[in-house]
Coordinates of C-alpha atoms and ligand atoms in Angstrom, one line a residue:
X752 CA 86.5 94.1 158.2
X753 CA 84.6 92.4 155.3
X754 CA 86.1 92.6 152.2
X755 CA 83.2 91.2 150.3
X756 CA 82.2 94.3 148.7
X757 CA 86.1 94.8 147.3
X758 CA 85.7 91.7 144.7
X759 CA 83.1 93.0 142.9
X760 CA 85.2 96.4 142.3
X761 CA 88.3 94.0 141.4
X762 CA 86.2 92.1 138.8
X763 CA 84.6 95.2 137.7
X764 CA 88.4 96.3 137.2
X765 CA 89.8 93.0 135.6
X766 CA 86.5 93.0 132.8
X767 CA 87.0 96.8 132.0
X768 CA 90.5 96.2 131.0
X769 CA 90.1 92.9 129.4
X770 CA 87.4 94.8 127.5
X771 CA 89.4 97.6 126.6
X772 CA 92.6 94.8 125.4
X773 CA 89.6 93.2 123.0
X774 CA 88.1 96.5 121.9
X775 CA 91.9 97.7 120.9
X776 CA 93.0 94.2 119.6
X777 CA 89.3 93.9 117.7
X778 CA 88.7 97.2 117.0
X779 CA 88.2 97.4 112.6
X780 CA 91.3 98.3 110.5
X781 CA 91.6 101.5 108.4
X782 CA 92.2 100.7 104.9
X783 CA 94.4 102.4 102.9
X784 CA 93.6 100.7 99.4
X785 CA 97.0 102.1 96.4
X786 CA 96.0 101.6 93.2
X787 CA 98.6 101.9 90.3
X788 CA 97.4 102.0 86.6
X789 CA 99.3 99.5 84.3
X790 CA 102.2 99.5 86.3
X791 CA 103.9 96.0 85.4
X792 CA 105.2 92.9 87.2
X793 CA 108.6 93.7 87.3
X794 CA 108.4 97.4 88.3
X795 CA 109.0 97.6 91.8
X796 CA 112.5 97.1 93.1
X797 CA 110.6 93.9 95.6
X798 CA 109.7 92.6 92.4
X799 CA 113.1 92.1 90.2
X800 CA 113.3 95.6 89.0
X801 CA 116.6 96.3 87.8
X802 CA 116.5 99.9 87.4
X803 CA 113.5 101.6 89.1
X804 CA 114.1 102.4 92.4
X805 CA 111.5 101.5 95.3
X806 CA 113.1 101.8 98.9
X807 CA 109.5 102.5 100.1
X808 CA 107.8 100.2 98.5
X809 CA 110.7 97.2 99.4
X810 CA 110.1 98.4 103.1
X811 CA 106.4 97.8 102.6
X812 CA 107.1 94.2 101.7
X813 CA 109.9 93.8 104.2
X814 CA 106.9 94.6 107.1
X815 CA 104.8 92.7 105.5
X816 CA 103.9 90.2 102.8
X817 CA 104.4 89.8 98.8
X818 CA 101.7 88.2 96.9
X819 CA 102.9 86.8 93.7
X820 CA 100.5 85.0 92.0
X821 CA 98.1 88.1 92.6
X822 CA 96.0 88.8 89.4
X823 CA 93.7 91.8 88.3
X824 CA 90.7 91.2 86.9
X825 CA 90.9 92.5 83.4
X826 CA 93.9 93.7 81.2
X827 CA 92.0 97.0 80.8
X828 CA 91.0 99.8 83.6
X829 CA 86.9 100.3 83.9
X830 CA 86.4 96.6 84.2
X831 CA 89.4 95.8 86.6
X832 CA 88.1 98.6 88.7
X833 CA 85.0 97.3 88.8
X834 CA 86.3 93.8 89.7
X835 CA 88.0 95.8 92.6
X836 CA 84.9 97.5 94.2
X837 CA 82.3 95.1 93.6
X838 CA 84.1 91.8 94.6
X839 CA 82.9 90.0 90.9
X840 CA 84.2 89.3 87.8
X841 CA 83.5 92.3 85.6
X842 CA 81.2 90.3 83.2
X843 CA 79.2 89.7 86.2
X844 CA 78.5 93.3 87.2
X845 CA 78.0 94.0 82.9
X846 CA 81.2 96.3 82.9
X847 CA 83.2 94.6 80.5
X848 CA 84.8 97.3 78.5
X849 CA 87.0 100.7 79.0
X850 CA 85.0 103.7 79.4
X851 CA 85.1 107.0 77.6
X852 CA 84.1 110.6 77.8
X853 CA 81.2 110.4 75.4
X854 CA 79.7 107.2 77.5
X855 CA 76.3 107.3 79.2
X856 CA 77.1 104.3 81.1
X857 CA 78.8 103.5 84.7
X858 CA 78.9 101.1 87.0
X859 CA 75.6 100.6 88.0
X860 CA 74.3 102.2 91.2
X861 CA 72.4 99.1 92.4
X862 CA 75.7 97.3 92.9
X863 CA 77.0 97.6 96.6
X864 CA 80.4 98.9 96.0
X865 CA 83.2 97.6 99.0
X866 CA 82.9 101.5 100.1
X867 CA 78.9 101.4 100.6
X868 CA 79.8 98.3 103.0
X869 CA 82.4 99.8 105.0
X870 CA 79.8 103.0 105.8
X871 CA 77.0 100.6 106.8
X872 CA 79.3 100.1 109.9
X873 CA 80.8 103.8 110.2
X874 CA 83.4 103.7 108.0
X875 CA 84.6 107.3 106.6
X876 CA 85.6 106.6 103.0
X877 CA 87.5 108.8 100.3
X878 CA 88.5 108.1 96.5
X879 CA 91.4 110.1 95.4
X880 CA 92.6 109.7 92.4
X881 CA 91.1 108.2 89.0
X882 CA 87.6 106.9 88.9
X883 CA 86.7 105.0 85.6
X884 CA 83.4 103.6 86.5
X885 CA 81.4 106.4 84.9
X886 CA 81.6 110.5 85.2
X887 CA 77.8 111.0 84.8
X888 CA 76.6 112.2 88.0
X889 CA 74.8 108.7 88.9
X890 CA 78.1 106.8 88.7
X891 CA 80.6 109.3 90.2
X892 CA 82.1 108.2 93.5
X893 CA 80.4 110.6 95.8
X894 CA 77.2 108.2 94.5
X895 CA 79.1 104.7 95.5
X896 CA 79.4 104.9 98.8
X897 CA 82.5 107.9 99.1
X898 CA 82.4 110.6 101.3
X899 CA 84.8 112.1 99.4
X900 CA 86.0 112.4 96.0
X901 CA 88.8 113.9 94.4
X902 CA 90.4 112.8 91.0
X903 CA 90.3 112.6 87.2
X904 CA 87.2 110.8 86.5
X905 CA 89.0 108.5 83.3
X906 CA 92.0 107.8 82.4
X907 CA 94.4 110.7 81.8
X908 CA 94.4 110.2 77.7
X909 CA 90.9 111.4 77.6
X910 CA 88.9 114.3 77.4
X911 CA 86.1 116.6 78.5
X912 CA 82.4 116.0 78.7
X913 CA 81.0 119.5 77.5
X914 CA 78.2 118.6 80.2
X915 CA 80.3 118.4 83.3
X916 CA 79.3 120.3 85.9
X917 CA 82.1 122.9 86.6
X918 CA 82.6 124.7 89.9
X919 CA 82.0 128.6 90.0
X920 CA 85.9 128.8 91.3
X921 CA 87.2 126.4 88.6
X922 CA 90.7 126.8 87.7
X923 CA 91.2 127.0 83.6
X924 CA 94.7 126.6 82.4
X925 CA 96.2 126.9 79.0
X926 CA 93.7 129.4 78.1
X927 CA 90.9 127.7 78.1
X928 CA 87.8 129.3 78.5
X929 CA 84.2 128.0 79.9
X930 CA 82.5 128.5 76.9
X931 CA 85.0 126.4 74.8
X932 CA 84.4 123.6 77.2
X933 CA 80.7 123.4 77.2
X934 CA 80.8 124.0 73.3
X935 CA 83.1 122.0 71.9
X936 CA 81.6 118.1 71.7
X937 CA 84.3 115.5 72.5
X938 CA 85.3 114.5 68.8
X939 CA 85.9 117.9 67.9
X940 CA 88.5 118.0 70.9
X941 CA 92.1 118.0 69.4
X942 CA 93.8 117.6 72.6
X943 CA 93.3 114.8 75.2
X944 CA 92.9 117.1 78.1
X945 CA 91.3 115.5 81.1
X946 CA 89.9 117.4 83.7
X947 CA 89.7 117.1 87.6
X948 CA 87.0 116.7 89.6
X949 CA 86.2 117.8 93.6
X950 CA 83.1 115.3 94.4
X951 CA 80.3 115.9 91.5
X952 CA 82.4 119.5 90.1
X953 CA 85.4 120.0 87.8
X954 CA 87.6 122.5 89.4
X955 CA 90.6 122.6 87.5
X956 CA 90.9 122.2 83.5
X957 CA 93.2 121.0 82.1
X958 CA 94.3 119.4 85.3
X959 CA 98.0 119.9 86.0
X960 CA 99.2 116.1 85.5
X961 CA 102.2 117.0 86.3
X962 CA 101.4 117.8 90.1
X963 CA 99.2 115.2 90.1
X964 CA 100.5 112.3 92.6
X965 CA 101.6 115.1 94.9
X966 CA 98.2 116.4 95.7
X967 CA 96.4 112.6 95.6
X968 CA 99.4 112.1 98.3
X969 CA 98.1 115.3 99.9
X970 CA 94.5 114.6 99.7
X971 CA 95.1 111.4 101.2
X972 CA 97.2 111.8 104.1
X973 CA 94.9 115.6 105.2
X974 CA 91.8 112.6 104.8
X975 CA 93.4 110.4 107.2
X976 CA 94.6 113.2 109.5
X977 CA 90.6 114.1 109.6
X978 CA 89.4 110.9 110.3
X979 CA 92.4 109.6 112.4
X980 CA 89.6 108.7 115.3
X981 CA 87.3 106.9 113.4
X982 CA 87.6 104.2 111.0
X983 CA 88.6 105.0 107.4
X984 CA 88.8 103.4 103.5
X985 CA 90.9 105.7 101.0
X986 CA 90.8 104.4 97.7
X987 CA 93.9 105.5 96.2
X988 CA 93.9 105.0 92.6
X989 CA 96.8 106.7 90.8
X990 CA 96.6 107.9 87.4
X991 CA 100.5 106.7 87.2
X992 CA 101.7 105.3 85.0
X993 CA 99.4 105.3 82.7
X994 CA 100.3 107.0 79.0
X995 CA 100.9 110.1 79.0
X996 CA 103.4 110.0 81.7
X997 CA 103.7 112.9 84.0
X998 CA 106.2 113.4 86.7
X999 CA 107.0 116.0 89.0
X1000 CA 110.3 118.4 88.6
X1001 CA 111.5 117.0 91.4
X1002 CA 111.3 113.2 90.0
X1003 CA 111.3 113.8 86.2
X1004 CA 114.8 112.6 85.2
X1005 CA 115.6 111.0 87.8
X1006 CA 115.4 107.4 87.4
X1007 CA 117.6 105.0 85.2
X1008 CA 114.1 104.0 83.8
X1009 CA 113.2 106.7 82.1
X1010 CA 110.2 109.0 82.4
X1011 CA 108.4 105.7 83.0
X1012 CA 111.0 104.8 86.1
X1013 CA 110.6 108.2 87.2
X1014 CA 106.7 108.1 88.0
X1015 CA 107.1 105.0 89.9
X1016 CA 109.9 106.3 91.6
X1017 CA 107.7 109.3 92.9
X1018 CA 104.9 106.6 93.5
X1019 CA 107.6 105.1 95.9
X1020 CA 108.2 108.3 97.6
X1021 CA 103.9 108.9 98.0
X1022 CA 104.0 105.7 99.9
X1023 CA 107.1 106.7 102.0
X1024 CA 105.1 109.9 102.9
X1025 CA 102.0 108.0 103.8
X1026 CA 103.9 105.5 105.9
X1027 CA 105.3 108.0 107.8
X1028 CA 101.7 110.0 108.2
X1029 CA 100.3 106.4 109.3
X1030 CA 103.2 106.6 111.7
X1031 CA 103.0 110.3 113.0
X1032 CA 99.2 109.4 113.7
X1033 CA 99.5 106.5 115.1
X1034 CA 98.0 104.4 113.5
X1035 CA 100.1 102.0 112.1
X1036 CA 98.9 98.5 114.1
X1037 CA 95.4 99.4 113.2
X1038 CA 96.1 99.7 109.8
X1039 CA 96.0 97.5 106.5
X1040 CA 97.8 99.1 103.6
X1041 CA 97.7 96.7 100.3
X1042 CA 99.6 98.3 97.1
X1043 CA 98.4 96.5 93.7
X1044 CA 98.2 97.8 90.0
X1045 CA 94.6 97.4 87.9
X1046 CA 96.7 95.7 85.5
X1047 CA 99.7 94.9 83.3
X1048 CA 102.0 97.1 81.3
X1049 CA 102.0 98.6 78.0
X1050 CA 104.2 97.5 75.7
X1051 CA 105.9 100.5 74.2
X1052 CA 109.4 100.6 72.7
X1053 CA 109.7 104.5 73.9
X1054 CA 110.6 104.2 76.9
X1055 CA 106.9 104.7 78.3
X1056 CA 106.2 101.4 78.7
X1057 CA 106.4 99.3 81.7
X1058 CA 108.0 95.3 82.2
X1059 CA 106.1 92.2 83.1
X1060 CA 109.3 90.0 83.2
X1061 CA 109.1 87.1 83.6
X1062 CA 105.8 86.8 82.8
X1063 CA 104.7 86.9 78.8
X1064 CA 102.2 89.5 77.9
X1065 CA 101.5 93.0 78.3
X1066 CA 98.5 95.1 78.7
X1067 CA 95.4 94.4 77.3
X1068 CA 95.7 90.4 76.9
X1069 CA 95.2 87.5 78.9
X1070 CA 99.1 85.8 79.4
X1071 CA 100.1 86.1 83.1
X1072 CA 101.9 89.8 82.4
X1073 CA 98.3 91.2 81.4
X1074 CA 96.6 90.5 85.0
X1075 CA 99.2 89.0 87.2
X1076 CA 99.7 92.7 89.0
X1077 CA 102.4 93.2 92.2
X1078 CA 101.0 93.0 95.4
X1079 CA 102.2 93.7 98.5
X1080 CA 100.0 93.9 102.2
X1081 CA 101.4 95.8 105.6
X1082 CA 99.2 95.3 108.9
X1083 CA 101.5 95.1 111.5
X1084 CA 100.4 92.1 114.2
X1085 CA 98.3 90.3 111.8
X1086 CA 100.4 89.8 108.3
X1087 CA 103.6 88.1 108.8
X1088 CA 106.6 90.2 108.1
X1089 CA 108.9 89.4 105.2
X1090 CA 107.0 87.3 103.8
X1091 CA 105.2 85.7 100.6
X1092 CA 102.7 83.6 99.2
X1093 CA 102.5 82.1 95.3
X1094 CA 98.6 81.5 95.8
X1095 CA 96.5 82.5 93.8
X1096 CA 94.1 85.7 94.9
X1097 CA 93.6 88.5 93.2
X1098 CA 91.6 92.0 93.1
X1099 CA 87.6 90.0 93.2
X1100 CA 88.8 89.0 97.0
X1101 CA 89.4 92.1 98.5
X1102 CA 85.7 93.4 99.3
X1103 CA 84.9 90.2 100.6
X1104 CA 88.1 90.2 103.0
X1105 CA 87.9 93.5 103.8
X1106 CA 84.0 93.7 104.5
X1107 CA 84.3 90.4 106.7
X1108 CA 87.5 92.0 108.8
X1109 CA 85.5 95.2 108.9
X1110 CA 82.7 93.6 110.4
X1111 CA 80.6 94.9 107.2
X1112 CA 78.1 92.6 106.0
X1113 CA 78.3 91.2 102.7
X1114 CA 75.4 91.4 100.1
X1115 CA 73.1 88.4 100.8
X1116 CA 70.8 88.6 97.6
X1117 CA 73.6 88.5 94.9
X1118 CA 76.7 86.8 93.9
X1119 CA 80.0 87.6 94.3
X1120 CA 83.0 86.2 92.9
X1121 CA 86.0 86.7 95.5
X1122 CA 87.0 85.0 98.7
X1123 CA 87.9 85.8 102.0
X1124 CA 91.5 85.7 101.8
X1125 CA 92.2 86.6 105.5
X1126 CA 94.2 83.2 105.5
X1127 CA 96.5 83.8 102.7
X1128 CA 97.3 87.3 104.5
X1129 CA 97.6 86.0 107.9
X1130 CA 100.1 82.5 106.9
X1131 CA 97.6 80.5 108.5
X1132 CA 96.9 79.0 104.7
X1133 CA 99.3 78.3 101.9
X1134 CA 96.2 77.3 100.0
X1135 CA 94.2 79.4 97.3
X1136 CA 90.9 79.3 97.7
X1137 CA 90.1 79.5 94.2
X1138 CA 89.7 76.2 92.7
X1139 CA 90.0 77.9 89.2
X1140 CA 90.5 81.7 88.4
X1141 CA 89.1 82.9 85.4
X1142 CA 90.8 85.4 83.1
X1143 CA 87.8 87.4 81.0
X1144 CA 89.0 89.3 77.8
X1145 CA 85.3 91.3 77.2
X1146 CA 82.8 89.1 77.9
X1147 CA 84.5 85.9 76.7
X1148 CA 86.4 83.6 79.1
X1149 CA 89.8 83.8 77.8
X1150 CA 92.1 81.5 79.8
X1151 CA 91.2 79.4 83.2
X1152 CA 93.8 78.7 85.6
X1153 CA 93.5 75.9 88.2
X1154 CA 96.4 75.2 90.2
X1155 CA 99.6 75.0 88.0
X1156 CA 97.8 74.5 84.8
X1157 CA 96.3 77.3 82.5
X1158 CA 94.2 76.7 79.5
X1159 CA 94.3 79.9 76.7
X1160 CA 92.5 80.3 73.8
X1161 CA 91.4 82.4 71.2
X1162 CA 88.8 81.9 68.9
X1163 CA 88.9 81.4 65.4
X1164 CA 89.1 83.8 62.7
X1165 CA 86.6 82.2 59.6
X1166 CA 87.1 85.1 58.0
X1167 CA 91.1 85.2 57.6
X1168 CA 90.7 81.0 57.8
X1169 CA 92.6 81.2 61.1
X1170 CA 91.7 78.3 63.1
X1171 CA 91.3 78.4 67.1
X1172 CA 94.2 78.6 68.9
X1173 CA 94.8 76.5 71.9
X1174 CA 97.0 76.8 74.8
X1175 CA 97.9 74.8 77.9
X1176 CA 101.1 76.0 80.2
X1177 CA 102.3 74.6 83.6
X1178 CA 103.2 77.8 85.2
X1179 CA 105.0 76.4 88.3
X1180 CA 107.5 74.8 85.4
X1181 CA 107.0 77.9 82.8
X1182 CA 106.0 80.9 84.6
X1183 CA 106.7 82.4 81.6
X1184 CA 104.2 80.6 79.0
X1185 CA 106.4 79.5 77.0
X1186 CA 106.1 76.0 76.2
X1187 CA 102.8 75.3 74.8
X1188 CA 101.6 71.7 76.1
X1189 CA 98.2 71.3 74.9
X1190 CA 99.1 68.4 72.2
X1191 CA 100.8 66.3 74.9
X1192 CA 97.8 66.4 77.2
X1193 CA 94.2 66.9 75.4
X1194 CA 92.5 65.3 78.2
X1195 CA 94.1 68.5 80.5
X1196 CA 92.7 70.6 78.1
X1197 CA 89.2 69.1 77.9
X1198 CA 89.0 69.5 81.7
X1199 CA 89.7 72.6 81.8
X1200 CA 88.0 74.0 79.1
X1201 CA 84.9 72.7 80.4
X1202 CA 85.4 73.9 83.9
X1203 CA 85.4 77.9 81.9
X1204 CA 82.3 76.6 80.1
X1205 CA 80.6 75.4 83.3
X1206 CA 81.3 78.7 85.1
X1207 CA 81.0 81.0 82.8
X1208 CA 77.0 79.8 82.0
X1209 CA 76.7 80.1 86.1
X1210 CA 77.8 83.7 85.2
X1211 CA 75.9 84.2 82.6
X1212 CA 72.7 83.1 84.7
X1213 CA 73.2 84.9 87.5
X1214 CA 74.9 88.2 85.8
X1215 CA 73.9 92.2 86.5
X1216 CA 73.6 95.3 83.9
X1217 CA 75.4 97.9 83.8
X1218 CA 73.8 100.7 84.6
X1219 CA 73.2 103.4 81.9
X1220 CA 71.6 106.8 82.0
X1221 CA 67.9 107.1 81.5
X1222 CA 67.6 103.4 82.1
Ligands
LIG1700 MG1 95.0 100.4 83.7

């Protein structure tokens, strides 16, 4: 009996399941992007907190990996969020400053946001949560590369644009009426009542903060459950715990942290429930999760206020507890369990990691500011690829930092005769920035302050607008 024609069928065999082990093993990752606002440093069990509890969060780094030298791109939300989606310093993409209701101005359009990449090559993608990169219809989500959207459109201490489009079925709380909305401009508002938004409509108003990370949670896991066949991104950007702080009845009071503790604690518990849906799907070896916060904490003596400890600053500046933000990644197979890394990375790397693992292509005719980071993920490097980081405040380089050394300063004051101020730190000996070194080593500081000058006219030269209605 000849045999011969048997081989063919055996290799025909052999390549279809070798193909099937590379399609499953290759096949791109869903993201599931969580995005705090100003929660601090310290405020995750994982991370040294003493009093807020984060068993979910703890098991996320025990699966996977801690970065601690992670930094966010601004001290303030708009721009860091920016940083986030666009892969660039903020300056670079002309969002520099926090956004408001009045504005006319977003990010702009023309930029190729990390959720426009991931649906050049089929990737479903959802925002839930807050936006901050411009409510006017041209600059909304659904318009930057999201097939869905569902969130507050600023941050949650703002108000209502009386030209928002609401939805016939809108739900109006507190006795608010349409009329009042579209009549009363936003500096006649005397309450900071933010509304919520389904893709380009407002369908509830004043939204329910209180209820709020429930439904994102909600939103997010129903998304996934939708698209469990096909690649997905969700964006996840929480409007916790940023002032005012809202928390469930089922959380509020609960922590040891106050009402502060209590709306990471029912971050925690989101993250538990969307483990568990990325479990109950399936899908948790074809998954990258990555927790982070836009930036660092406020710094309130009520009790509303988050902790950046060890790290000196708060909120709105440029010492390490402004923009050095938690971070933690889970994807089972490919990042090393229990594990960490002190290199520096930060929020400008993830489009251009994720694009590259998504097999999305990266814009060709523009610059970007982040890495690849795959390595630092992976353990295969120990070594940043950044050869300086650069901390904006504005449009103004603020502080550079190249391997241990950082170089702060702030410009002088003429007017109140206050002179520049100059700092140099070695934050592998001082992570807290508290020894300032720049008399014993000038020629330190002359290095580095020419390596911010030297980037930051490269920036200048090669920088984008934002974009801006009617322009
Ligand atoms: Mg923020």
């Amino acid at each position: 009996m000849n045999l011969n024609f048997l081989i063919p069928i055996w290799v025909w065999c052999g390549l279809i399941m070798f193909a099937a082990c590379l399609q499953a093993q290759d096949s791109p990752p869903n993201i599931l992007l969580i995005f705090t606002d100003d929660q601090g440093y310290q405020d995750l069990g994982c991370f040294g907190s003493p009093d807020i509890k984060t068993p979910h969060l703890d098991q996320l780094a025990d699966e996977g990996r801690k970065f601690t030298s992670f930094y966010s791109a601004c001290s303030v939300c708009s721009p860091s969020r920016a940083a986030l989606l666009t892969g660039c310093y903020p300056p670079r993409v002309g969002l520099t400053k926090v956004l408001f209701a009045q504005d006319n101005k977003g990010l702009n359009p023309q930029e190729i946001t990390l959720a426009e990449m991931l649906k050049q090559v089929g990737y479903r993608t959802a925002c839930i949560g807050k936006w901050h990169l411009g409510h006017k219809a041209p600059f909304l989500p659904t318009e930057q590369g999201f097939d869905y959207y569902y969130g507050i459109p600023y941050s949650n201490d703002m108000r209502i644009d009386p030209t928002a489009k609401l939805a016939d079925d809108i739900v109006l709380r507190e006795g608010v009426t349409r009329d009042q909305i579209k009549t009363v401009p936003v500096s006649k508002q005397k309450d900071r009542l933010v509304p919520l938004m389904k893709n380009d409509e407002v369908v509830e108003y004043p939204a329910d903060q209180t209820s709020l990370t429930r439904r994102y949670t909600e939103e997010a896991i129903r998304f996934m459950a939708e698209n469990k066949d096909q690649p997905f991104f969700v964006y996840l950007p929480h409007t916790m715990p940023h002032i005012p702080l809202f928390a469930s009845e089922e959380f509020r009071g609960k922590s040891e942290a106050g009402l502060y503790g209590d709306t990471i604690e029912e971050i925690d518990d989101s993250v538990g429930q969307l483990m568990d849906a990325i479990d109950r799907l399936g899908l948790a070896k074809q998954t990258l999760v990555i927790y982070t916060s836009d930036n660092g904490p406020w710094k309130l003596k009520n009790g509303h206020g988050g902790r950046a400890h060890p790290l000196r600053g708060f909120k709105f500046n440029t010492y390490e507890g402004g923009m050095r933000v938690p971070c933690i990644m889970r994807w089972p197979g490919h990042i090393p369990p229990s594990s960490e890394t002190d290199a520096v990375a930060g929020t400008i790397d993830l489009a251009p990691t994720i694009a590259a693992l998504c097999g999305a292509a990266l814009p060709q005719d523009r610059v970007l500011d982040g890495h690849d980071i795959m390595p630092l993920m992976t353990g295969k490097s120990a070594a940043s690829p950044h050869q300086a980081y650069f901390y904006y405040k504005g449009n103004r380089v603020s502080a550079v930092r190249a391997g241990d050394w950082k170089l702060r300063t702030t410009p002088a004051n003429p007017k109140k005769q206050i002179p520049e101020m100059v700092e140099l730190f070695n934050l592998e000996d001082d992570i807290s920035e508290s020894k300032n070194l720049a008399s014993e080593h000038p020629e330190k500081v002359a290095q580095l302050r020419e390596m911010a000058a030297q980037f930051n006219q490269e920036l200048r030269n090669a920088s984008r607008p934002i974009g801006e209605l009617g322009k």
